[in-house]
Short mmCIF file of C-alpha atoms in Angstrom, two decimals:
data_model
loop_
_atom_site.label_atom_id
_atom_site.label_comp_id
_atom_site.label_asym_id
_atom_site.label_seq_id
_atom_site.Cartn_x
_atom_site.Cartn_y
_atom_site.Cartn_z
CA UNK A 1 0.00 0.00 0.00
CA UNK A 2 2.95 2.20 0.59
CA UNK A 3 4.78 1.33 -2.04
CA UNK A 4 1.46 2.49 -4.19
CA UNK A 5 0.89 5.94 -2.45
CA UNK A 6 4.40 6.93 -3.20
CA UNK A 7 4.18 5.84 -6.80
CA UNK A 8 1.06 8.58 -6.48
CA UNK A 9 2.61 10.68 -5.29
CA UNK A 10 6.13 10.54 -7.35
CA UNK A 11 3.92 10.63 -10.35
CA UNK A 12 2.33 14.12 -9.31
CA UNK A 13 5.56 15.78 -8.69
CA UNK A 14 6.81 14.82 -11.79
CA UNK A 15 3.55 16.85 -12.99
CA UNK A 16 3.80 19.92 -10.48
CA UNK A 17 7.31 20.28 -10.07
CA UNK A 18 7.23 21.80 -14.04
CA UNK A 19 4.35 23.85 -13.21
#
């Protein structure tokens, strides 16, 4: 489950971290 959330969350940095 952990391992899930930080894929989440890894995945929206990638996406904000441009912005």
């Amino acid at each position: 489950m952990l391992r899930f959330l930080f894929i989440i969350f890894a995945g929206f940095l990638c996406v904000a971290l441009p912005l």
